[in-house]
PDB file of C-alpha atoms in Angstrom:
ATOM      1  CA  GLY A   1      47.518 -94.728 -33.154  1.00  0.00           C
ATOM      2  CA  LEU A   2      47.915 -93.804 -36.782  1.00  0.00           C
ATOM      3  CA  ILE A   3      44.894 -93.478 -39.008  1.00  0.00           C
ATOM      4  CA  GLU A   4      44.607 -96.132 -41.673  1.00  0.00           C
ATOM      5  CA  PRO A   5      44.308 -94.813 -45.244  1.00  0.00           C
ATOM      6  CA  GLY A   6      40.863 -95.055 -46.767  1.00  0.00           C
ATOM      7  CA  THR A   7      38.928 -94.749 -43.500  1.00  0.00           C
ATOM      8  CA  GLY A   8      37.968 -91.142 -44.172  1.00  0.00           C
ATOM      9  CA  THR A   9      38.747 -90.084 -40.616  1.00  0.00           C
ATOM     10  CA  PHE A  10      41.844 -88.111 -41.565  1.00  0.00           C
ATOM     11  CA  LEU A  11      40.058 -86.484 -44.509  1.00  0.00           C
ATOM     12  CA  THR A  12      37.103 -85.452 -42.356  1.00  0.00           C
ATOM     13  CA  PHE A  13      39.422 -83.858 -39.796  1.00  0.00           C
ATOM     14  CA  SER A  14      41.392 -82.124 -42.540  1.00  0.00           C
ATOM     15  CA  PHE A  15      38.248 -80.690 -44.136  1.00  0.00           C
ATOM     16  CA  HIS A  16      37.207 -79.218 -40.799  1.00  0.00           C
ATOM     17  CA  VAL A  17      40.624 -77.705 -40.096  1.00  0.00           C
ATOM     18  CA  SER A  18      40.909 -76.441 -43.677  1.00  0.00           C
ATOM     19  CA  ASP A  19      37.567 -74.651 -43.294  1.00  0.00           C
ATOM     20  CA  LEU A  20      38.844 -72.954 -40.137  1.00  0.00           C
ATOM     21  CA  THR A  21      42.049 -71.765 -41.762  1.00  0.00           C
ATOM     22  CA  ALA A  22      40.139 -69.990 -44.527  1.00  0.00           C
ATOM     23  CA  LEU A  23      38.590 -67.810 -41.846  1.00  0.00           C
ATOM     24  CA  GLN A  24      41.909 -67.031 -40.127  1.00  0.00           C
ATOM     25  CA  SER A  25      44.232 -66.553 -43.138  1.00  0.00           C
ATOM     26  CA  THR A  26      46.436 -69.440 -42.079  1.00  0.00           C
ATOM     27  CA  ALA A  27      47.454 -72.659 -43.777  1.00  0.00           C
ATOM     28  CA  VAL A  28      47.193 -76.261 -42.689  1.00  0.00           C
ATOM     29  CA  THR A  29      50.042 -78.367 -43.988  1.00  0.00           C
ATOM     30  CA  VAL A  30      50.965 -82.039 -43.932  1.00  0.00           C
ATOM     31  CA  GLU A  31      54.455 -83.464 -44.221  1.00  0.00           C
ATOM     32  CA  ASP A  32      55.411 -86.623 -46.039  1.00  0.00           C
ATOM     33  CA  PHE A  33      56.071 -88.536 -42.857  1.00  0.00           C
ATOM     34  CA  GLY A  34      58.776 -91.197 -42.704  1.00  0.00           C
ATOM     35  CA  ASN A  35      56.639 -94.066 -41.377  1.00  0.00           C
ATOM     36  CA  VAL A  36      54.994 -96.607 -43.690  1.00  0.00           C
ATOM     37  CA  ARG A  37      51.838 -96.604 -41.554  1.00  0.00           C
ATOM     38  CA  SER A  38      51.351 -92.856 -41.959  1.00  0.00           C
ATOM     39  CA  PRO A  39      48.557 -91.606 -44.240  1.00  0.00           C
ATOM     40  CA  CYS A  40      51.174 -89.188 -45.612  1.00  0.00           C
ATOM     41  CA  ALA A  41      53.944 -91.728 -46.284  1.00  0.00           C
ATOM     42  CA  SER A  42      53.772 -91.946 -50.059  1.00  0.00           C
ATOM     43  CA  ILE A  43      52.972 -89.941 -53.147  1.00  0.00           C
ATOM     44  CA  ALA A  44      49.886 -92.099 -53.758  1.00  0.00           C
ATOM     45  CA  ARG A  45      48.526 -91.454 -50.257  1.00  0.00           C
ATOM     46  CA  LEU A  46      49.297 -87.746 -50.520  1.00  0.00           C
ATOM     47  CA  LYS A  47      47.431 -87.554 -53.852  1.00  0.00           C
ATOM     48  CA  GLU A  48      44.388 -89.145 -52.218  1.00  0.00           C
ATOM     49  CA  LEU A  49      44.593 -86.748 -49.309  1.00  0.00           C
ATOM     50  CA  PHE A  50      45.035 -83.656 -51.497  1.00  0.00           C
ATOM     51  CA  ASP A  51      42.170 -84.741 -53.764  1.00  0.00           C
ATOM     52  CA  GLY A  52      39.934 -84.882 -50.689  1.00  0.00           C
ATOM     53  CA  VAL A  53      41.176 -81.630 -49.141  1.00  0.00           C
ATOM     54  CA  PRO A  54      41.714 -79.021 -51.868  1.00  0.00           C
ATOM     55  CA  ASP A  55      43.040 -76.288 -49.539  1.00  0.00           C
ATOM     56  CA  LEU A  56      45.516 -78.515 -47.715  1.00  0.00           C
ATOM     57  CA  LYS A  57      49.145 -77.424 -48.118  1.00  0.00           C
ATOM     58  CA  PHE A  58      52.337 -79.479 -48.160  1.00  0.00           C
ATOM     59  CA  THR A  59      55.615 -79.530 -46.244  1.00  0.00           C
ATOM     60  CA  LEU A  60      58.087 -81.296 -48.517  1.00  0.00           C
ATOM     61  CA  ASP A  61      60.701 -83.411 -46.725  1.00  0.00           C
ATOM     62  CA  ALA A  62      62.727 -85.192 -49.403  1.00  0.00           C
ATOM     63  CA  GLY A  63      64.671 -87.107 -46.776  1.00  0.00           C
ATOM     64  CA  ASN A  64      61.512 -88.759 -45.511  1.00  0.00           C
ATOM     65  CA  PHE A  65      60.668 -90.083 -48.967  1.00  0.00           C
ATOM     66  CA  TYR A  66      64.135 -91.601 -49.111  1.00  0.00           C
ATOM     67  CA  SER A  67      64.315 -92.974 -45.565  1.00  0.00           C
ATOM     68  CA  ILE A  68      60.986 -94.768 -45.728  1.00  0.00           C
ATOM     69  CA  GLY A  69      62.274 -96.924 -48.574  1.00  0.00           C
ATOM     70  CA  GLN A  70      59.132 -97.203 -50.710  1.00  0.00           C
ATOM     71  CA  GLY A  71      60.828 -95.927 -53.845  1.00  0.00           C
ATOM     72  CA  ASP A  72      58.980 -92.614 -54.134  1.00  0.00           C
ATOM     73  CA  ASP A  73      61.042 -89.934 -55.842  1.00  0.00           C
ATOM     74  CA  PRO A  74      61.066 -86.581 -53.999  1.00  0.00           C
ATOM     75  CA  LEU A  75      61.553 -84.806 -57.334  1.00  0.00           C
ATOM     76  CA  GLU A  76      58.296 -86.371 -58.542  1.00  0.00           C
ATOM     77  CA  ALA A  77      56.573 -85.135 -55.363  1.00  0.00           C
ATOM     78  CA  LEU A  78      58.016 -81.675 -56.025  1.00  0.00           C
ATOM     79  CA  LYS A  79      56.630 -81.717 -59.549  1.00  0.00           C
ATOM     80  CA  LEU A  80      53.190 -83.023 -58.555  1.00  0.00           C
ATOM     81  CA  PHE A  81      52.645 -80.911 -55.447  1.00  0.00           C
ATOM     82  CA  ARG A  82      54.673 -77.753 -56.178  1.00  0.00           C
ATOM     83  CA  ASP A  83      51.633 -75.461 -55.912  1.00  0.00           C
ATOM     84  CA  ARG A  84      50.863 -76.803 -52.432  1.00  0.00           C
ATOM     85  CA  ILE A  85      54.364 -76.516 -50.951  1.00  0.00           C
ATOM     86  CA  VAL A  86      54.560 -73.875 -48.221  1.00  0.00           C
ATOM     87  CA  HIS A  87      57.467 -75.301 -46.237  1.00  0.00           C
ATOM     88  CA  CYS A  88      60.500 -77.431 -47.084  1.00  0.00           C
ATOM     89  CA  HIS A  89      62.767 -79.471 -44.821  1.00  0.00           C
ATOM     90  CA  VAL A  90      66.375 -80.043 -45.917  1.00  0.00           C
ATOM     91  CA  LYS A  91      68.694 -82.780 -44.694  1.00  0.00           C
ATOM     92  CA  ASP A  92      70.838 -85.475 -46.209  1.00  0.00           C
ATOM     93  CA  TYR A  93      71.415 -89.216 -45.884  1.00  0.00           C
ATOM     94  CA  ARG A  94      74.281 -91.484 -46.818  1.00  0.00           C
ATOM     95  CA  LYS A  95      74.001 -93.111 -50.227  1.00  0.00           C
ATOM     96  CA  ASP A  96      74.784 -96.555 -48.868  1.00  0.00           C
ATOM     97  CA  GLN A  97      72.400 -96.570 -45.893  1.00  0.00           C
ATOM     98  CA  ALA A  98      68.870 -95.177 -45.922  1.00  0.00           C
ATOM     99  CA  GLY A  99      68.169 -93.093 -42.864  1.00  0.00           C
ATOM    100  CA  LYS A 100      71.827 -92.625 -41.864  1.00  0.00           C
ATOM    101  CA  TRP A 101      72.634 -88.942 -41.512  1.00  0.00           C
ATOM    102  CA  CYS A 102      75.420 -87.160 -43.344  1.00  0.00           C
ATOM    103  CA  PRO A 103      76.181 -83.450 -43.830  1.00  0.00           C
ATOM    104  CA  LEU A 104      73.866 -81.547 -46.171  1.00  0.00           C
ATOM    105  CA  GLY A 105      75.122 -81.780 -49.742  1.00  0.00           C
ATOM    106  CA  LYS A 106      77.236 -84.897 -49.125  1.00  0.00           C
ATOM    107  CA  GLY A 107      74.597 -87.594 -49.533  1.00  0.00           C
ATOM    108  CA  CYS A 108      71.911 -88.793 -51.884  1.00  0.00           C
ATOM    109  CA  ILE A 109      69.039 -86.354 -51.263  1.00  0.00           C
ATOM    110  CA  PRO A 110      68.621 -83.910 -54.192  1.00  0.00           C
ATOM    111  CA  SER A 111      68.276 -80.923 -51.850  1.00  0.00           C
ATOM    112  CA  GLU A 112      70.128 -78.483 -54.088  1.00  0.00           C
ATOM    113  CA  LYS A 113      67.879 -79.273 -57.042  1.00  0.00           C
ATOM    114  CA  ILE A 114      64.753 -79.019 -54.874  1.00  0.00           C
ATOM    115  CA  VAL A 115      65.768 -75.690 -53.321  1.00  0.00           C
ATOM    116  CA  LYS A 116      66.738 -74.138 -56.644  1.00  0.00           C
ATOM    117  CA  ASP A 117      63.597 -75.437 -58.364  1.00  0.00           C
ATOM    118  CA  LEU A 118      61.332 -74.084 -55.631  1.00  0.00           C
ATOM    119  CA  VAL A 119      62.981 -70.651 -55.640  1.00  0.00           C
ATOM    120  CA  ALA A 120      62.903 -70.473 -59.462  1.00  0.00           C
ATOM    121  CA  SER A 121      59.176 -71.211 -59.373  1.00  0.00           C
ATOM    122  CA  GLY A 122      58.493 -68.300 -57.008  1.00  0.00           C
ATOM    123  CA  TYR A 123      58.554 -70.126 -53.668  1.00  0.00           C
ATOM    124  CA  ARG A 124      58.874 -67.701 -50.766  1.00  0.00           C
ATOM    125  CA  GLY A 125      58.329 -70.111 -47.889  1.00  0.00           C
ATOM    126  CA  TYR A 126      60.705 -71.409 -45.262  1.00  0.00           C
ATOM    127  CA  PHE A 127      63.497 -73.961 -45.455  1.00  0.00           C
ATOM    128  CA  THR A 128      64.068 -75.846 -42.216  1.00  0.00           C
ATOM    129  CA  ILE A 129      67.479 -77.413 -41.661  1.00  0.00           C
ATOM    130  CA  GLU A 130      67.114 -80.838 -40.029  1.00  0.00           C
ATOM    131  CA  GLU A 131      70.350 -82.149 -38.557  1.00  0.00           C
ATOM    132  CA  SER A 132      69.002 -83.989 -35.509  1.00  0.00           C
ATOM    133  CA  GLN A 133      71.162 -87.084 -36.055  1.00  0.00           C
ATOM    134  CA  ALA A 134      74.444 -85.154 -36.275  1.00  0.00           C
ATOM    135  CA  PRO A 135      77.017 -85.906 -33.574  1.00  0.00           C
ATOM    136  CA  ASP A 136      77.743 -82.157 -33.193  1.00  0.00           C
ATOM    137  CA  TYR A 137      74.376 -80.520 -33.748  1.00  0.00           C
ATOM    138  CA  LEU A 138      75.497 -76.876 -33.628  1.00  0.00           C
ATOM    139  CA  LYS A 139      78.364 -77.399 -36.075  1.00  0.00           C
ATOM    140  CA  ALA A 140      76.118 -79.420 -38.406  1.00  0.00           C
ATOM    141  CA  VAL A 141      73.480 -76.673 -38.465  1.00  0.00           C
ATOM    142  CA  GLU A 142      76.115 -73.982 -39.086  1.00  0.00           C
ATOM    143  CA  ASP A 143      77.623 -76.037 -41.936  1.00  0.00           C
ATOM    144  CA  ALA A 144      74.192 -76.800 -43.400  1.00  0.00           C
ATOM    145  CA  GLU A 145      73.264 -73.109 -43.282  1.00  0.00           C
ATOM    146  CA  ARG A 146      76.339 -72.310 -45.381  1.00  0.00           C
ATOM    147  CA  VAL A 147      75.450 -75.060 -47.857  1.00  0.00           C
ATOM    148  CA  LEU A 148      71.813 -73.927 -48.061  1.00  0.00           C
ATOM    149  CA  SER A 149      72.886 -70.292 -48.510  1.00  0.00           C
ATOM    150  CA  GLY A 150      75.124 -71.441 -51.368  1.00  0.00           C
ATOM    151  CA  TYR A 151      72.179 -73.144 -53.044  1.00  0.00           C
ATOM    152  CA  LEU A 152      70.194 -69.915 -52.791  1.00  0.00           C
ATOM    153  CA  LYS A 153      72.985 -67.748 -54.262  1.00  0.00           C
ATOM    154  CA  LYS A 154      73.895 -69.877 -57.278  1.00  0.00           C
TER     155      LYS A 154
END
């Protein structure tokens, strides 16, 4: 099951893993997960987690903030956690239906702004294209790669 916020169990585990990564030159990262029961489902929960685990890194997934429907702004998460971001997922959702896929750049997720902001701030991590709900996965990934490349060139 998922770990309830405030129990300390997740923080204890994260401290232990974070200590190990310091020895191995790796990074432990959490993603804002699109499930309201997740300890990483909101900006408030992420703040609590990051306060307890100073070396913990962040995988930003703006689509998850939108799809979970709690009103958290992914641009606010970008601003607050920019120094922790080591990975970024890009996808898009329809403006009229949370969680309903649409091609990257055609929906309501501010992916272009996020990508450009990260790159301008010196980000050199990965961008993962997430098109798992697309009816034609290969075409959707190819199209999204062109869109993402355009964001990086502008």
